[in-house]
Coordinates of C-alpha atoms in Angstrom, one line a residue:
Chain A
M1 CA 128.4 91.8 104.8
L2 CA 125.3 94.0 104.7
T3 CA 125.1 96.4 107.6
K4 CA 122.1 96.9 109.9
R5 CA 120.3 100.2 109.0
I6 CA 119.4 103.1 111.3
I7 CA 116.5 105.0 109.7
P8 CA 115.2 108.3 111.0
C9 CA 111.5 108.8 110.2
L10 CA 110.0 112.3 109.6
D11 CA 106.3 112.9 109.8
V12 CA 105.3 115.7 107.4
T13 CA 102.1 117.5 106.6
N14 CA 101.8 120.2 104.0
G15 CA 105.5 119.8 103.3
R16 CA 106.5 120.6 106.9
V17 CA 107.7 118.4 109.7
V18 CA 105.1 117.8 112.4
K19 CA 105.3 116.1 115.7
G20 CA 107.7 118.2 117.8
T21 CA 111.4 118.3 117.1
N22 CA 114.1 119.9 119.2
F23 CA 116.5 121.3 116.7
V24 CA 117.7 124.6 117.9
S25 CA 120.8 124.5 115.7
L26 CA 118.9 124.3 112.5
R27 CA 117.8 127.4 110.7
D28 CA 114.3 125.9 110.2
A29 CA 113.5 122.8 112.1
G30 CA 110.2 122.5 110.3
D31 CA 111.8 121.9 106.9
P32 CA 112.0 118.2 106.2
V33 CA 114.8 118.6 103.7
E34 CA 117.0 120.4 106.2
L35 CA 116.3 117.8 108.8
A36 CA 117.1 115.1 106.3
R37 CA 120.4 116.7 105.5
F38 CA 121.2 116.9 109.2
Y39 CA 120.5 113.1 109.6
D40 CA 122.5 112.3 106.5
E41 CA 125.5 114.2 107.9
Q42 CA 125.1 112.3 111.1
G43 CA 125.4 109.0 109.3
A44 CA 121.8 107.8 108.9
D45 CA 121.6 104.9 106.4
E46 CA 118.2 105.9 104.9
L47 CA 115.4 108.2 105.5
V48 CA 111.6 107.8 105.6
F49 CA 109.1 110.5 105.1
L50 CA 105.5 109.8 106.1
D51 CA 103.1 112.3 104.7
I52 CA 100.0 112.9 106.7
T53 CA 98.6 115.7 104.7
A54 CA 94.8 115.4 104.5
S55 CA 94.2 118.0 101.8
S56 CA 93.5 117.4 98.1
D57 CA 96.8 119.1 97.3
K58 CA 98.6 116.2 98.8
R59 CA 100.0 114.9 95.5
A60 CA 101.6 118.2 94.5
I61 CA 103.0 118.8 98.0
L62 CA 104.5 115.4 98.1
K63 CA 106.1 115.8 94.7
D64 CA 107.6 119.0 95.7
L65 CA 109.0 117.4 98.9
V66 CA 110.6 114.6 97.0
A67 CA 112.1 116.9 94.3
R68 CA 113.6 119.1 97.0
T69 CA 115.0 116.2 98.9
S70 CA 116.6 114.5 95.9
E71 CA 118.4 117.8 95.2
Q72 CA 120.1 117.8 98.5
V73 CA 120.1 114.4 100.1
F74 CA 122.3 111.7 98.8
I75 CA 121.2 108.6 100.7
P76 CA 118.2 106.4 99.9
F77 CA 114.8 107.7 101.0
T78 CA 111.3 106.3 101.2
V79 CA 108.1 108.2 100.9
G80 CA 104.8 107.0 102.3
G81 CA 101.4 108.2 103.3
G82 CA 98.3 107.9 101.2
I83 CA 100.0 106.5 98.1
S84 CA 97.4 104.5 96.3
D85 CA 98.1 104.3 92.6
I86 CA 100.8 103.4 90.0
D87 CA 100.9 106.8 88.5
M88 CA 101.7 108.5 91.8
I89 CA 104.4 105.9 92.5
R90 CA 105.9 106.6 89.0
E91 CA 105.9 110.3 89.6
L92 CA 107.6 110.0 93.0
L93 CA 110.3 107.6 91.7
I94 CA 111.1 109.8 88.7
L95 CA 111.5 112.8 91.0
G96 CA 114.1 111.0 93.0
A97 CA 112.4 108.8 95.7
D98 CA 114.0 105.4 96.0
K99 CA 111.1 103.6 97.5
V100 CA 107.5 104.2 98.3
S101 CA 105.7 102.8 101.4
I102 CA 102.2 101.5 101.0
N103 CA 100.0 100.9 104.0
T104 CA 96.2 101.3 103.9
A105 CA 96.0 101.0 100.1
A106 CA 97.4 97.5 100.4
V107 CA 94.6 96.5 102.8
S108 CA 91.9 97.9 100.5
N109 CA 93.6 96.7 97.3
P110 CA 96.3 94.1 97.7
Q111 CA 96.7 93.9 93.9
L112 CA 98.4 97.3 94.1
I113 CA 101.5 95.7 95.8
F114 CA 101.6 93.2 92.9
D115 CA 101.2 95.8 90.2
A116 CA 103.6 98.2 91.7
S117 CA 106.4 95.7 92.2
A118 CA 105.9 94.3 88.7
H119 CA 106.2 97.8 87.3
F120 CA 109.0 99.2 89.3
G121 CA 110.7 96.2 91.0
S122 CA 110.3 94.8 94.5
Q123 CA 113.2 96.8 95.7
C124 CA 111.2 100.0 95.7
I125 CA 108.0 98.8 97.2
V126 CA 107.8 98.8 101.0
A127 CA 104.7 97.4 102.6
A128 CA 103.9 99.2 105.9
V129 CA 102.1 97.1 108.4
D130 CA 100.6 98.6 111.6
V131 CA 100.0 96.0 114.2
K132 CA 98.3 95.5 117.6
R133 CA 98.0 92.4 119.7
V134 CA 94.8 90.6 119.1
S135 CA 92.2 91.4 121.8
S136 CA 88.6 91.1 120.8
S137 CA 88.5 92.0 117.2
V138 CA 85.3 91.4 115.3
A139 CA 86.5 92.7 112.0
V140 CA 86.4 90.3 109.1
Y141 CA 88.7 90.5 106.1
P142 CA 87.5 89.1 102.8
I143 CA 90.7 87.1 102.0
A144 CA 90.6 83.9 104.0
E145 CA 94.3 83.0 103.8
V146 CA 95.3 86.1 105.8
S147 CA 92.3 86.3 108.2
L148 CA 92.7 86.0 111.9
D149 CA 92.3 82.5 113.3
A150 CA 92.3 81.0 116.8
S151 CA 96.1 81.0 116.9
S152 CA 96.6 84.6 115.7
R153 CA 98.5 86.8 118.1
F154 CA 98.8 90.0 116.1
E155 CA 96.3 92.0 114.1
V156 CA 96.8 94.5 111.3
F157 CA 95.3 98.0 111.9
T158 CA 94.9 101.0 109.6
H159 CA 94.3 104.7 110.1
G160 CA 96.9 105.1 112.8
G161 CA 95.6 102.2 114.8
R162 CA 92.0 103.1 114.8
H163 CA 90.6 100.6 112.4
A164 CA 90.9 96.9 113.0
T165 CA 91.0 94.8 109.8
G166 CA 90.6 91.2 110.9
I167 CA 94.0 90.4 109.2
D168 CA 96.6 88.3 110.9
A169 CA 99.8 90.3 110.8
V170 CA 102.2 87.4 110.3
K171 CA 100.2 85.9 107.5
W172 CA 99.7 89.4 106.0
A173 CA 103.5 90.1 105.9
Q174 CA 104.0 86.8 104.1
F175 CA 101.2 87.4 101.7
L176 CA 102.5 90.9 100.8
T177 CA 106.0 89.6 100.1
D178 CA 104.5 86.9 97.9
K179 CA 102.7 89.7 96.1
G180 CA 106.1 91.4 95.5
A181 CA 106.7 93.7 98.5
G182 CA 110.5 94.2 98.8
E183 CA 110.5 95.2 102.4
I184 CA 108.2 95.2 105.5
L185 CA 108.0 98.3 107.7
L186 CA 106.5 96.8 110.8
T187 CA 105.1 99.1 113.4
S188 CA 103.9 98.0 116.8
M189 CA 101.0 100.3 117.7
D190 CA 101.1 98.8 121.2
K191 CA 104.7 99.9 121.7
D192 CA 104.6 103.1 119.7
G193 CA 105.3 106.0 122.0
T194 CA 106.0 103.9 125.1
K195 CA 109.8 104.0 125.0
D196 CA 109.9 100.6 126.6
G197 CA 111.5 98.8 123.7
Y198 CA 110.5 97.5 120.3
D199 CA 108.1 94.5 120.1
I200 CA 110.7 91.8 119.7
E201 CA 108.1 88.9 119.7
L202 CA 106.2 90.5 116.8
T203 CA 109.3 91.5 114.9
Q204 CA 110.7 88.0 115.2
A205 CA 107.5 86.3 114.2
V206 CA 107.4 88.4 111.0
A207 CA 111.1 88.3 110.2
S208 CA 111.2 84.5 110.6
V209 CA 108.5 84.0 107.8
V210 CA 109.4 86.6 105.2
K211 CA 112.4 86.6 102.9
V212 CA 112.7 90.3 102.6
P213 CA 114.2 92.9 105.1
V214 CA 112.1 93.9 108.0
I215 CA 112.3 97.4 109.5
A216 CA 111.1 97.5 113.1
S217 CA 109.2 100.6 114.3
G218 CA 107.7 101.7 117.6
G219 CA 108.9 101.7 121.2
A220 CA 112.6 102.7 121.0
G221 CA 113.6 104.4 124.3
A222 CA 117.2 103.4 124.9
L223 CA 120.3 102.2 123.1
S224 CA 119.8 98.6 124.2
H225 CA 116.4 98.5 122.6
I226 CA 117.9 99.3 119.3
S227 CA 120.7 96.8 119.5
D228 CA 118.3 94.2 120.8
I229 CA 115.9 94.5 117.9
L230 CA 118.6 94.5 115.3
T231 CA 119.6 91.0 116.3
V232 CA 116.2 89.9 114.9
C233 CA 115.7 92.2 112.0
D234 CA 117.5 94.4 109.4
A235 CA 116.7 97.9 110.3
A236 CA 115.4 100.1 113.1
L237 CA 113.1 103.1 112.5
L238 CA 113.5 106.0 114.9
A239 CA 111.5 109.2 115.3
S240 CA 111.1 111.2 118.5
L241 CA 114.2 109.8 120.2
L242 CA 116.3 111.4 117.4
H243 CA 114.1 114.5 116.9
F244 CA 114.3 115.4 120.6
K245 CA 118.1 114.7 120.6
E246 CA 117.8 112.1 123.3
L247 CA 120.1 110.1 121.2
T248 CA 122.1 110.8 118.0
V249 CA 122.6 108.5 115.1
E250 CA 126.3 108.5 115.9
Q251 CA 125.7 107.3 119.5
I252 CA 123.4 104.6 118.2
K253 CA 125.9 103.4 115.7
T254 CA 128.8 103.5 118.2
H255 CA 126.7 101.4 120.6
C256 CA 125.7 98.9 117.8
D257 CA 129.3 98.6 116.7
H258 CA 130.3 97.9 120.3
M259 CA 127.6 95.2 120.5
Q260 CA 129.3 93.7 117.4
L261 CA 126.4 94.3 115.0
P262 CA 127.5 95.0 111.4
I263 CA 127.0 98.8 111.1
R264 CA 128.2 101.5 108.6
R265 CA 130.5 104.1 110.2
I266 CA 131.2 107.3 108.4
Chain B
M1 CA 133.4 127.3 83.0
N2 CA 132.4 124.0 84.6
K3 CA 133.2 120.9 82.7
T4 CA 130.1 119.4 81.1
V5 CA 129.1 115.8 81.8
T6 CA 126.7 114.1 79.4
I7 CA 124.1 111.8 80.8
L8 CA 122.2 109.5 78.5
D9 CA 118.5 109.4 79.3
Y10 CA 117.5 105.9 78.4
G11 CA 114.5 105.6 80.7
S12 CA 116.3 105.0 84.0
S13 CA 114.4 106.2 87.0
N14 CA 117.5 107.3 88.9
L15 CA 118.6 109.8 86.3
R16 CA 117.5 112.8 88.4
S17 CA 119.4 111.6 91.5
V18 CA 122.6 111.0 89.4
A19 CA 122.3 114.4 87.7
K20 CA 121.8 116.2 91.0
A21 CA 124.8 114.4 92.6
I22 CA 127.0 115.3 89.6
E23 CA 125.9 118.9 89.8
T24 CA 126.6 119.0 93.5
V25 CA 130.2 118.0 93.0
G26 CA 130.6 120.9 90.6
F27 CA 129.8 119.8 87.0
T28 CA 127.3 121.0 84.4
V29 CA 125.0 118.2 83.4
K30 CA 123.6 117.8 79.9
T31 CA 120.9 115.1 79.4
V32 CA 120.8 113.6 75.9
R33 CA 119.0 111.0 73.9
S34 CA 120.6 111.0 70.4
R35 CA 123.6 109.5 68.6
A36 CA 125.0 112.8 67.6
E37 CA 125.0 114.1 71.2
I38 CA 126.8 110.9 72.3
V39 CA 129.4 111.3 69.6
A40 CA 129.9 114.9 70.7
A41 CA 130.2 114.0 74.4
D42 CA 133.3 114.3 76.4
V43 CA 132.4 112.5 79.6
L44 CA 129.5 110.1 79.1
V45 CA 127.4 108.8 82.0
L46 CA 125.0 105.9 81.9
P47 CA 122.9 105.6 85.1
G48 CA 120.6 102.6 85.3
Q49 CA 117.9 100.9 87.2
G50 CA 115.5 98.2 86.2
A51 CA 116.0 95.1 84.0
F52 CA 119.0 94.4 81.8
Q53 CA 117.0 93.4 78.7
Q54 CA 114.8 96.4 78.9
A55 CA 117.9 98.7 79.2
M56 CA 119.5 97.1 76.1
A57 CA 116.2 97.3 74.2
E58 CA 116.0 101.0 75.1
L59 CA 119.6 101.6 73.8
Q60 CA 118.7 99.7 70.6
G61 CA 115.6 101.8 70.1
L62 CA 117.7 105.0 70.5
D63 CA 120.2 103.4 68.0
V64 CA 123.2 104.3 70.2
I65 CA 124.8 101.0 71.0
D66 CA 127.6 101.3 68.5
V67 CA 128.4 104.9 69.4
I68 CA 128.6 104.1 73.2
R69 CA 130.9 101.2 72.4
A70 CA 133.0 103.4 70.2
H71 CA 133.1 106.1 72.9
I72 CA 134.5 103.6 75.4
Q73 CA 136.9 101.9 72.9
N74 CA 138.3 105.2 71.8
G75 CA 139.3 105.9 75.4
K76 CA 136.8 108.7 76.0
P77 CA 135.7 109.0 79.7
Y78 CA 132.8 106.8 80.7
L79 CA 131.0 106.5 84.1
G80 CA 128.4 103.7 84.5
I81 CA 126.2 103.1 87.5
C82 CA 124.4 99.8 88.3
L83 CA 122.9 98.8 84.9
G84 CA 125.3 101.2 83.3
F85 CA 128.0 98.9 84.8
Q86 CA 126.3 95.6 84.0
I87 CA 125.7 96.3 80.3
L88 CA 129.5 96.7 79.8
F89 CA 129.8 92.9 79.9
E90 CA 129.0 90.3 77.3
S91 CA 125.7 89.0 78.6
S92 CA 123.2 88.7 81.4
S93 CA 121.0 85.9 82.5
E94 CA 118.3 88.2 83.8
N95 CA 115.0 87.0 82.3
G96 CA 116.7 84.7 79.8
D97 CA 120.1 85.3 78.1
H98 CA 120.6 88.7 76.8
A99 CA 123.6 90.3 75.1
G100 CA 125.3 93.4 76.6
L101 CA 127.8 95.8 75.0
G102 CA 130.6 93.3 75.4
V103 CA 133.2 95.9 76.2
F104 CA 134.5 93.5 78.8
K105 CA 134.5 89.7 78.8
G106 CA 132.2 88.0 81.3
K107 CA 128.6 87.7 82.2
V108 CA 126.1 89.0 84.7
Q109 CA 124.4 86.3 86.8
H110 CA 121.9 86.0 89.6
F111 CA 123.2 85.4 93.1
D112 CA 121.3 82.2 93.2
E113 CA 123.2 80.9 90.2
V114 CA 126.5 81.1 92.0
W115 CA 125.7 80.5 95.7
S116 CA 126.6 77.0 96.9
P117 CA 124.0 75.1 98.9
E118 CA 125.9 76.1 102.1
V119 CA 125.6 79.8 101.2
K120 CA 122.0 79.4 100.3
A121 CA 121.3 77.9 103.7
K122 CA 122.3 81.2 105.3
G123 CA 119.1 82.7 104.1
L124 CA 120.7 85.8 102.5
K125 CA 118.1 88.0 100.9
V126 CA 117.9 89.0 97.3
P127 CA 117.9 91.7 96.1
H128 CA 121.2 92.6 97.8
M129 CA 119.9 95.9 99.2
G130 CA 121.7 98.2 101.6
W131 CA 125.2 99.3 102.6
N132 CA 128.1 96.9 102.1
Q133 CA 131.9 97.2 102.2
L134 CA 134.3 97.7 99.2
Q135 CA 137.6 95.8 99.2
M136 CA 140.2 97.5 97.0
K137 CA 141.9 95.6 94.2
R138 CA 143.3 98.4 92.0
D139 CA 142.8 102.1 91.5
P140 CA 144.5 103.3 88.3
I141 CA 142.5 106.5 88.1
G142 CA 142.9 107.3 91.8
V143 CA 139.1 107.2 92.6
F144 CA 139.6 106.2 96.2
V145 CA 142.7 108.2 97.1
D146 CA 140.8 110.6 99.3
V147 CA 138.8 108.0 101.3
E148 CA 139.9 105.7 104.0
M149 CA 139.2 102.1 102.8
P150 CA 137.3 100.0 103.5
I151 CA 134.2 102.1 103.0
S152 CA 130.6 101.1 102.6
T153 CA 128.4 102.1 99.7
Y154 CA 124.7 101.6 98.8
F155 CA 123.7 98.6 96.7
V156 CA 120.3 97.5 95.2
H157 CA 120.6 94.5 92.8
S158 CA 119.8 90.9 92.3
Y159 CA 122.4 90.2 89.5
A160 CA 126.1 90.7 89.6
V161 CA 129.5 90.0 87.9
F162 CA 131.4 87.3 89.9
D163 CA 134.7 87.1 88.0
T164 CA 136.6 89.0 90.6
E165 CA 139.9 88.1 89.0
H166 CA 139.1 90.1 85.8
Q167 CA 141.9 92.5 85.0
V168 CA 139.6 95.6 85.2
V169 CA 138.3 94.9 88.7
S170 CA 138.7 97.9 91.0
T171 CA 136.7 96.8 94.1
T172 CA 135.0 93.6 95.2
T173 CA 132.3 93.2 97.8
E174 CA 131.2 90.1 99.7
Y175 CA 127.6 88.9 99.7
G176 CA 127.6 85.2 100.2
V177 CA 130.4 85.2 97.7
P178 CA 132.7 88.0 96.4
F179 CA 131.4 89.9 93.4
V180 CA 132.7 92.8 91.4
S181 CA 131.5 96.1 92.9
S182 CA 133.4 98.4 90.5
V183 CA 135.7 98.3 87.5
Q184 CA 138.2 100.8 86.2
T185 CA 140.4 101.5 83.2
A186 CA 142.4 104.6 82.5
S187 CA 139.3 106.3 81.1
L188 CA 136.4 104.4 82.6
F189 CA 134.8 103.9 86.0
A190 CA 131.7 101.8 86.5
S191 CA 130.1 100.6 89.7
Q192 CA 127.5 98.1 90.8
F193 CA 126.8 100.3 93.7
H194 CA 125.0 103.7 93.6
P195 CA 127.5 106.5 94.4
E196 CA 124.6 109.0 94.1
K197 CA 123.0 107.3 97.1
S198 CA 126.1 106.6 99.1
G199 CA 126.1 109.8 101.1
T200 CA 129.1 112.0 101.5
L201 CA 131.6 109.3 100.5
G202 CA 129.6 108.5 97.4
L203 CA 129.8 112.2 96.3
K204 CA 133.5 112.1 97.0
I205 CA 133.9 109.1 94.7
L206 CA 131.9 110.8 91.9
S207 CA 133.9 113.9 92.4
S208 CA 137.3 112.2 92.1
V209 CA 136.2 110.1 89.1
L210 CA 134.9 113.2 87.2
H211 CA 137.9 115.3 88.1
Q212 CA 140.4 112.7 87.0
F213 CA 138.7 112.3 83.6

């Protein structure tokens, strides 16, 4: 039986971890590779790096990060953040990334998901979807089959939740997997940072329509939040809760095991 | 001096990860692309990711199929990972019917071809991607002596070998039905899973395979 996955997420800029971390035991808490090794040793099932570098050197910096990670980390890892063309995906995969995560580029050019999965296989193309509950969006998306309608409850946002797109999140997830996305990384922008639990309703709505694994993100604040969300999806993404050592991967796994979820123990 | 392990570069995108993992467990890696270098190899490694047919076409293009087969049949050490495991069998139904090296009898099939309607109704996802458990059948080389079974390793694949009664089966894994997750002979270990992505235990497996060879 496949196990549920616990996935630490590291935000990096210019090759360094940003957003605070609380790793006094590490020589250099700002080094993403060192943090990645730490989580690997703790039993993390995968890792995600989200690169938020704004500079034009981004490509070179990201390649260096992936190369250094693949030298030292022997669990699957995903790289995301501003990946917008096939050549860049190829470079990152050859350097050792296992998957790439595509977010904004999928909204501006959905064909990229199709092309990327045709070239490299669905298993290495993760579609990242940032979502908020529909309020009063006036955005209009050119593809009718994924546009918001009267029954839509969740809308896709880009640029860290600042830009509404007019896309219905559930239809979008379905559309992206039809185009070849092998996984959906689903972030609730409403829940992100609240620590009051993942968005179960959103996650369930998406997981029930797509045939690929769904990784839930945003809102984890307690062990029960993690075991609850893993009853409706395949993996849980965690950031600050782990970075600030409020919980360890080991504690999370012990709890999930106790809750009788299939989980990998090391 | 460290023992040298020869990795065939036939276009597989996981080559670097495999090479790094092998170096980490204490071996020198030599990456090759020619017949002569395969003939000269002691331990030969075929990594692999992508489509079966493409991998075989690549081997054909390099003109190395007969020397790989001879290497294995002469009892020289071989480590195969993912496609490097699958191509050992006679054929695969991935994108039509394509011949493999035929070192072992049997074929590679899609999960959908072997799942019963009851299993299909469970809604299991393909590719089979993630961590899953190994059940031990036999361990002639002693690959798993240092680990406490059952362990979980990392898988990414849509096709598999389902003849779990085959005499070379080392471990099986359950995904809807049991499939072959690794095979062993006295001089060969090949796995459907990715030891290079299976954390500390994966490195341990690589280390014991290569040290036993």
